[in-house]
Amino acid sequence: MTYITRRAYFNAAHRMYRDDWTKARNEEIFGKCANLNWHGHNYELFVTVKGEINETTVYPIDLNGLKAIIHEQVVEKLDHKNLNLDVDFLQGKMATTEILCIEIFKCLKEPIERHQGVFLHSVKLHETENNAVEYFGE
Ligand code: NI
């Protein structure tokens, strides 16, 4: 089994704010991310797939194919968007890195696993250089 990782980037705006909490409570819990007038992050995404080496092509999945899936399913939908307002699969959800990471995993799983013998292993999402969330589908 080999594990192959492709990196992608997108920039997006969001805010972390619960309407059922006071402004002070939101700021206490979410810090700067509670800013009512939005703010942005430069997200860095790592998508890891696994598969046996195909006898013909000598790799489990064509990296250009993987790049195209990530672009179509994730980057196109999130890049230069407001995560709270613009993204269909985040409607009604808090735009935390954790939620985003899980939702990205769900978007990628089926298109990636259409390739015979290839499985989505993990999605790792950096919101900042120092903070990242990783999800393995469980
Ligand atoms: Ni933030």
Coordinates of N, CA, C and O and ligand atoms in Angstrom, one line a residue:
M1 N 0.8 -1.2 0.0 CA 0.0 0.0 0.0 C 0.9 1.2 0.0 O 1.8 1.3 0.8
T2 N 0.6 2.2 -0.9 CA 1.3 3.5 -0.9 C 0.3 4.6 -0.5 O -0.9 4.5 -0.8
Y3 N 0.8 5.6 0.1 CA 0.1 6.8 0.5 C 0.6 8.0 -0.3 O 1.8 8.3 -0.2
I4 N -0.3 8.6 -0.9 CA 0.1 9.8 -1.8 C -0.6 11.0 -1.3 O -1.8 11.0 -1.1
T5 N 0.1 12.1 -1.2 CA -0.4 13.3 -0.7 C -0.3 14.4 -1.7 O 0.8 14.6 -2.3
R6 N -1.4 15.1 -1.9 CA -1.4 16.3 -2.8 C -1.8 17.5 -1.9 O -2.7 17.5 -1.1
R7 N -1.1 18.6 -2.2 CA -1.3 19.9 -1.4 C -2.1 20.8 -2.3 O -1.9 20.9 -3.5
A8 N -3.0 21.6 -1.6 CA -3.7 22.6 -2.3 C -3.9 23.8 -1.4 O -3.8 23.7 -0.2
Y9 N -4.2 25.0 -1.9 CA -4.4 26.2 -1.2 C -5.8 26.8 -1.5 O -6.2 26.7 -2.6
F10 N -6.4 27.5 -0.5 CA -7.5 28.4 -0.8 C -7.5 29.5 0.2 O -7.0 29.3 1.4
N11 N -8.0 30.7 -0.2 CA -8.2 31.8 0.8 C -9.7 31.9 1.0 O -10.4 31.9 0.0
A12 N -10.1 32.1 2.2 CA -11.5 32.3 2.5 C -11.7 33.1 3.7 O -10.9 33.2 4.6
A13 N -12.9 33.7 3.8 CA -13.3 34.5 4.9 C -14.3 33.7 5.8 O -15.0 32.8 5.3
H14 N -14.3 34.1 7.0 CA -15.3 33.5 7.9 C -15.4 34.3 9.2 O -14.7 35.3 9.4
R15 N -16.4 33.9 10.0 CA -16.4 34.4 11.4 C -16.9 33.2 12.2 O -17.7 32.4 11.8
M16 N -16.4 33.2 13.5 CA -16.9 32.2 14.5 C -17.8 33.0 15.4 O -17.3 33.8 16.2
Y17 N -19.1 32.8 15.3 CA -20.0 33.6 16.1 C -21.3 32.9 16.3 O -22.0 32.5 15.3
R18 N -21.7 32.7 17.5 CA -23.0 32.1 17.8 C -24.0 33.2 18.2 O -23.8 34.0 19.1
D19 N -25.1 33.3 17.4 CA -26.1 34.3 17.6 C -26.8 34.2 19.0 O -27.3 35.2 19.5
D20 N -26.8 33.0 19.5 CA -27.4 32.8 20.8 C -26.5 33.1 22.0 O -26.9 33.0 23.2
W21 N -25.3 33.6 21.7 CA -24.4 34.1 22.8 C -24.2 35.6 22.7 O -24.4 36.2 21.6
T22 N -23.8 36.2 23.8 CA -23.5 37.6 23.8 C -22.2 37.8 23.0 O -21.4 36.9 22.8
K23 N -22.0 39.1 22.6 CA -20.7 39.4 21.9 C -19.5 39.1 22.8 O -18.5 38.5 22.3
A24 N -19.6 39.4 24.1 CA -18.5 39.1 25.0 C -18.2 37.6 25.1 O -17.0 37.2 25.1
R25 N -19.3 36.8 25.2 CA -19.1 35.4 25.3 C -18.4 34.9 24.0 O -17.5 34.0 24.0
N26 N -18.9 35.3 22.8 CA -18.3 34.9 21.6 C -16.8 35.3 21.5 O -15.9 34.5 21.1
E27 N -16.5 36.5 22.0 CA -15.1 36.9 21.9 C -14.2 36.1 22.9 O -13.1 35.8 22.6
E28 N -14.8 35.8 24.0 CA -14.1 35.0 25.0 C -13.8 33.6 24.5 O -12.7 33.1 24.6
I29 N -14.7 33.0 23.8 CA -14.5 31.6 23.3 C -13.8 31.6 22.0 O -12.9 30.8 21.8
F30 N -14.1 32.5 21.1 CA -13.6 32.4 19.7 C -12.5 33.4 19.4 O -11.9 33.3 18.3
G31 N -12.2 34.3 20.4 CA -11.1 35.3 20.2 C -11.3 36.1 19.0 O -12.4 36.5 18.6
K32 N -10.2 36.3 18.2 CA -10.3 37.2 17.1 C -11.2 36.7 16.0 O -11.7 37.4 15.2
C33 N -11.4 35.4 16.0 CA -12.3 34.8 14.9 C -13.7 35.2 15.1 O -14.6 34.9 14.3
A34 N -14.1 35.8 16.3 CA -15.4 36.2 16.5 C -15.7 37.6 15.9 O -16.8 38.1 16.0
N35 N -14.7 38.2 15.3 CA -14.9 39.6 14.7 C -16.2 39.6 13.8 O -16.2 38.8 12.8
L36 N -17.1 40.4 14.1 CA -18.4 40.4 13.4 C -18.2 40.7 11.9 O -19.0 40.3 11.0
N37 N -17.3 41.6 11.5 CA -17.1 42.0 10.1 C -16.1 41.1 9.4 O -15.5 41.5 8.4
W38 N -16.0 39.8 9.8 CA -15.3 38.8 9.0 C -13.8 39.0 9.1 O -13.3 40.0 9.5
H39 N -13.1 38.0 8.7 CA -11.6 38.0 8.5 C -11.3 36.8 7.7 O -12.1 35.9 7.5
G40 N -10.1 36.8 7.2 CA -9.7 35.7 6.3 C -8.6 34.8 6.8 O -7.8 35.2 7.7
H41 N -8.4 33.7 6.2 CA -7.3 32.8 6.4 C -6.8 32.3 5.1 O -7.5 32.1 4.1
N42 N -5.5 32.0 5.1 CA -4.9 31.3 3.9 C -4.8 29.8 4.3 O -3.9 29.4 5.0
Y43 N -5.8 29.1 3.8 CA -5.8 27.7 4.2 C -4.9 26.8 3.3 O -4.8 27.1 2.1
E44 N -4.3 25.9 4.0 CA -3.4 24.9 3.2 C -4.0 23.5 3.5 O -4.2 23.2 4.7
L45 N -4.2 22.8 2.4 CA -4.9 21.5 2.5 C -4.0 20.4 2.0 O -3.3 20.5 1.0
F46 N -4.0 19.3 2.8 CA -3.2 18.1 2.4 C -4.2 17.0 2.3 O -4.9 16.6 3.2
V47 N -4.3 16.4 1.1 CA -5.2 15.3 0.9 C -4.4 14.0 0.6 O -3.5 14.0 -0.3
T48 N -4.5 13.0 1.5 CA -3.8 11.8 1.3 C -4.7 10.6 0.9 O -5.7 10.4 1.5
V49 N -4.3 10.0 -0.2 CA -5.0 8.8 -0.7 C -4.1 7.6 -0.6 O -2.9 7.7 -0.5
K50 N -4.7 6.4 -0.5 CA -3.9 5.2 -0.5 C -4.4 4.2 -1.5 O -5.5 4.2 -1.9
G51 N -3.4 3.4 -1.9 CA -3.8 2.4 -2.9 C -2.6 1.5 -3.2 O -1.4 1.9 -3.0
E52 N -2.9 0.4 -3.8 CA -1.8 -0.5 -4.2 C -1.3 0.0 -5.5 O -2.0 0.6 -6.3
I53 N 0.0 -0.3 -5.8 CA 0.6 0.2 -7.1 C -0.1 -0.6 -8.2 O 0.0 -1.9 -8.2
N54 N -0.6 0.1 -9.2 CA -1.2 -0.5 -10.3 C -0.2 -1.1 -11.2 O 0.8 -0.5 -11.5
E55 N -0.4 -2.3 -11.7 CA 0.7 -3.0 -12.5 C 1.0 -2.3 -13.8 O 2.1 -2.3 -14.3
T56 N 0.0 -1.7 -14.3 CA 0.2 -1.0 -15.6 C 0.8 0.4 -15.5 O 1.8 0.7 -16.1
T57 N 0.2 1.2 -14.6 CA 0.6 2.6 -14.5 C 1.8 2.8 -13.5 O 2.4 3.8 -13.5
V58 N 1.9 1.8 -12.6 CA 2.9 1.8 -11.6 C 2.7 2.9 -10.5 O 3.5 3.3 -9.8
Y59 N 1.4 3.4 -10.5 CA 1.0 4.2 -9.3 C -0.5 4.0 -9.1 O -1.2 3.5 -10.1
P60 N -1.0 4.2 -7.9 CA -2.4 3.9 -7.7 C -3.4 4.9 -8.3 O -4.5 4.6 -8.7
I61 N -2.9 6.2 -8.4 CA -3.8 7.2 -9.0 C -3.0 8.3 -9.6 O -1.9 8.6 -9.2
D62 N -3.4 8.7 -10.8 CA -2.7 9.8 -11.5 C -2.9 11.1 -10.7 O -4.0 11.5 -10.4
L63 N -1.7 11.7 -10.4 CA -1.8 12.9 -9.6 C -2.5 14.1 -10.2 O -3.1 14.9 -9.5
N64 N -2.5 14.1 -11.5 CA -3.2 15.2 -12.2 C -4.7 15.0 -12.0 O -5.5 15.9 -11.9
G65 N -5.1 13.7 -12.0 CA -6.5 13.4 -11.7 C -6.9 13.8 -10.3 O -8.0 14.3 -10.1
L66 N -6.0 13.5 -9.4 CA -6.3 13.9 -8.0 C -6.4 15.4 -7.8 O -7.3 15.9 -7.2
K67 N -5.4 16.0 -8.5 CA -5.4 17.5 -8.5 C -6.7 18.1 -9.0 O -7.3 19.0 -8.4
A68 N -7.2 17.5 -10.1 CA -8.5 18.0 -10.7 C -9.7 17.8 -9.8 O -10.5 18.6 -9.6
I69 N -9.7 16.6 -9.1 CA -10.8 16.4 -8.1 C -10.8 17.4 -7.0 O -11.8 17.9 -6.6
I70 N -9.6 17.6 -6.4 CA -9.5 18.6 -5.3 C -9.9 20.0 -5.8 O -10.6 20.7 -5.1
H71 N -9.5 20.3 -7.0 CA -9.8 21.6 -7.5 C -11.3 21.8 -7.7 O -11.9 22.8 -7.2
E72 N -11.9 20.8 -8.3 CA -13.3 20.9 -8.6 C -14.2 20.8 -7.4 O -15.2 21.5 -7.2
Q73 N -13.9 19.9 -6.4 CA -14.7 19.6 -5.3 C -14.5 20.6 -4.1 O -15.4 20.8 -3.3
V74 N -13.3 21.1 -4.1 CA -12.9 21.9 -2.9 C -12.5 23.4 -3.3 O -13.2 24.3 -2.9
V75 N -11.5 23.5 -4.0 CA -10.9 24.8 -4.3 C -11.9 25.8 -5.0 O -12.1 26.9 -4.5
E76 N -12.5 25.2 -6.0 CA -13.5 26.1 -6.7 C -14.6 26.5 -5.8 O -15.2 27.6 -6.0
K77 N -15.0 25.7 -4.9 CA -16.2 26.0 -4.0 C -15.8 26.9 -2.8 O -16.7 27.6 -2.3
L78 N -14.5 26.9 -2.5 CA -14.1 27.7 -1.2 C -13.2 28.9 -1.5 O -13.2 29.8 -0.7
D79 N -12.4 28.8 -2.6 CA -11.4 29.9 -2.7 C -12.1 31.3 -3.0 O -13.0 31.4 -3.8
H80 N -11.6 32.2 -2.2 CA -12.2 33.6 -2.3 C -13.7 33.7 -1.9 O -14.4 34.6 -2.4
K81 N -14.1 32.8 -1.1 CA -15.5 32.8 -0.7 C -15.6 33.1 0.8 O -14.6 33.1 1.6
N82 N -16.8 33.5 1.2 CA -17.2 33.6 2.6 C -17.7 32.3 3.1 O -18.8 31.8 2.6
L83 N -17.0 31.6 3.9 CA -17.4 30.2 4.3 C -18.8 30.2 5.0 O -19.5 29.2 4.9
N84 N -19.2 31.3 5.7 CA -20.4 31.3 6.4 C -21.6 31.5 5.4 O -22.7 31.1 5.7
L85 N -21.4 32.2 4.3 CA -22.5 32.7 3.5 C -22.5 32.0 2.1 O -23.6 31.8 1.5
D86 N -21.4 31.6 1.5 CA -21.3 31.3 0.1 C -21.3 29.8 -0.2 O -21.3 29.4 -1.4
V87 N -21.0 29.0 0.8 CA -20.7 27.6 0.5 C -21.9 26.6 0.9 O -22.3 26.6 2.1
D88 N -22.4 26.0 -0.1 CA -23.6 25.2 0.1 C -23.4 24.1 1.2 O -24.3 24.0 2.1
F89 N -22.3 23.4 1.2 CA -22.1 22.3 2.1 C -21.8 22.8 3.6 O -21.6 22.0 4.5
L90 N -21.7 24.1 3.8 CA -21.4 24.6 5.1 C -22.6 25.4 5.7 O -22.5 25.9 6.8
Q91 N -23.7 25.4 4.9 CA -24.9 26.2 5.4 C -25.4 25.6 6.7 O -25.5 24.4 6.9
G92 N -25.6 26.5 7.7 CA -26.1 26.2 9.0 C -25.0 25.6 9.9 O -25.3 25.1 11.0
K93 N -23.8 25.5 9.4 CA -22.7 24.9 10.3 C -21.7 26.0 10.7 O -21.5 27.0 10.0
M94 N -21.0 25.8 11.8 CA -20.0 26.7 12.2 C -18.8 26.4 11.4 O -18.4 25.3 11.1
A95 N -18.1 27.5 10.9 CA -17.0 27.3 10.0 C -15.7 27.2 10.8 O -14.7 28.0 10.6
T96 N -15.7 26.2 11.6 CA -14.4 25.9 12.3 C -13.5 25.1 11.4 O -14.0 24.4 10.4
T97 N -12.2 25.0 11.7 CA -11.3 24.2 10.9 C -11.7 22.7 10.9 O -11.6 22.0 10.0
E98 N -12.3 22.3 12.1 CA -12.7 20.9 12.3 C -13.8 20.6 11.4 O -13.8 19.6 10.7
I99 N -14.9 21.4 11.4 CA -16.0 21.2 10.5 C -15.6 21.2 9.1 O -16.0 20.3 8.3
L100 N -14.8 22.2 8.7 CA -14.4 22.4 7.4 C -13.6 21.1 6.9 O -13.9 20.6 5.8
C101 N -12.8 20.6 7.7 CA -12.0 19.5 7.4 C -12.9 18.2 7.2 O -12.7 17.5 6.2
I102 N -13.8 18.0 8.0 CA -14.8 16.9 7.9 C -15.6 17.0 6.6 O -15.8 16.1 5.8
E103 N -16.1 18.2 6.3 CA -16.9 18.4 5.1 C -16.1 18.3 3.9 O -16.6 17.8 2.8
I104 N -14.8 18.7 3.9 CA -14.0 18.5 2.7 C -13.7 17.0 2.5 O -13.8 16.5 1.3
F105 N -13.5 16.3 3.5 CA -13.3 14.8 3.4 C -14.6 14.2 2.7 O -14.4 13.4 1.8
K106 N -15.8 14.6 3.2 CA -17.0 14.1 2.6 C -17.1 14.4 1.1 O -17.6 13.6 0.3
C107 N -16.7 15.6 0.7 CA -16.8 16.1 -0.7 C -15.8 15.2 -1.5 O -16.1 15.0 -2.7
L108 N -14.7 14.8 -1.0 CA -13.7 14.2 -1.8 C -13.8 12.7 -1.9 O -13.3 12.1 -2.8
K109 N -14.4 12.1 -0.8 CA -14.4 10.6 -0.7 C -14.9 9.9 -2.0 O -14.2 9.1 -2.6
E110 N -16.1 10.3 -2.4 CA -16.8 9.5 -3.5 C -16.0 9.7 -4.8 O -15.7 8.7 -5.5
P111 N -15.7 11.0 -5.2 CA -15.0 11.1 -6.4 C -13.6 10.5 -6.5 O -13.2 9.9 -7.5
I112 N -12.9 10.4 -5.3 CA -11.6 9.8 -5.3 C -11.8 8.3 -5.4 O -11.1 7.6 -6.1
E113 N -12.8 7.7 -4.7 CA -12.9 6.3 -4.6 C -13.6 5.7 -5.8 O -13.8 4.5 -5.8
R114 N -14.0 6.5 -6.7 CA -14.5 6.1 -8.0 C -13.3 5.4 -8.8 O -13.6 4.6 -9.7
H115 N -12.1 5.7 -8.4 CA -10.9 5.0 -9.0 C -10.7 3.7 -8.3 O -10.6 3.7 -7.1
Q116 N -10.7 2.7 -9.1 CA -10.7 1.3 -8.5 C -9.4 1.2 -7.6 O -8.3 1.5 -8.1
G117 N -9.6 0.7 -6.4 CA -8.5 0.4 -5.5 C -7.8 1.6 -4.9 O -6.8 1.5 -4.2
V118 N -8.5 2.7 -5.0 CA -8.0 4.0 -4.4 C -8.9 4.4 -3.3 O -10.1 4.4 -3.5
F119 N -8.4 4.8 -2.1 CA -9.2 5.2 -1.0 C -8.7 6.5 -0.4 O -7.5 6.7 -0.4
L120 N -9.6 7.3 0.0 CA -9.2 8.6 0.7 C -8.8 8.2 2.1 O -9.5 7.6 2.9
H121 N -7.5 8.5 2.4 CA -7.0 8.2 3.8 C -7.2 9.3 4.8 O -7.7 9.1 5.9
S122 N -6.9 10.5 4.4 CA -7.0 11.6 5.4 C -7.0 13.0 4.7 O -6.6 13.1 3.5
V123 N -7.6 13.9 5.4 CA -7.6 15.3 5.0 C -7.0 16.1 6.1 O -7.5 16.0 7.3
K124 N -6.0 16.9 5.8 CA -5.4 17.7 6.9 C -5.5 19.2 6.4 O -5.1 19.5 5.3
L125 N -6.0 20.0 7.3 CA -6.3 21.4 6.9 C -5.6 22.3 7.9 O -5.9 22.3 9.1
H126 N -4.7 23.1 7.4 CA -4.1 24.2 8.2 C -4.8 25.5 8.0 O -5.0 26.0 6.9
E127 N -5.3 26.0 9.2 CA -5.9 27.3 9.2 C -4.8 28.4 9.3 O -4.9 29.5 8.7
T128 N -3.8 28.1 10.0 CA -2.6 28.9 10.1 C -1.4 28.0 10.0 O -1.5 26.8 10.0
E129 N -0.2 28.6 10.0 CA 1.0 27.8 9.9 C 1.1 26.8 11.1 O 1.6 25.7 11.0
N130 N 0.6 27.3 12.2 CA 0.8 26.5 13.5 C -0.4 25.6 13.9 O -0.3 24.8 14.7
N131 N -1.6 25.9 13.3 CA -2.8 25.2 13.7 C -3.3 24.4 12.5 O -3.6 24.9 11.4
A132 N -3.5 23.1 12.8 CA -4.1 22.2 11.7 C -5.0 21.2 12.3 O -4.9 20.8 13.5
V133 N -5.9 20.7 11.5 CA -6.8 19.6 11.9 C -6.7 18.5 10.9 O -6.6 18.8 9.7
E134 N -6.7 17.3 11.4 CA -6.6 16.1 10.5 C -7.8 15.2 10.7 O -8.2 15.0 11.9
Y135 N -8.4 14.7 9.6 CA -9.6 13.9 9.7 C -9.4 12.6 8.9 O -8.9 12.7 7.7
F136 N -9.7 11.5 9.5 CA -9.5 10.2 8.8 C -10.8 9.5 8.5 O -10.8 8.3 8.2
G137 N -11.9 10.2 8.6 CA -13.2 9.6 8.3 C -13.9 8.8 9.4 O -14.8 8.1 9.1
E138 N -13.4 9.0 10.6 CA -14.0 8.2 11.7 C -14.3 9.1 12.9 O -13.7 10.1 13.0
Ligands
NI1 NI -10.7 32.6 11.9

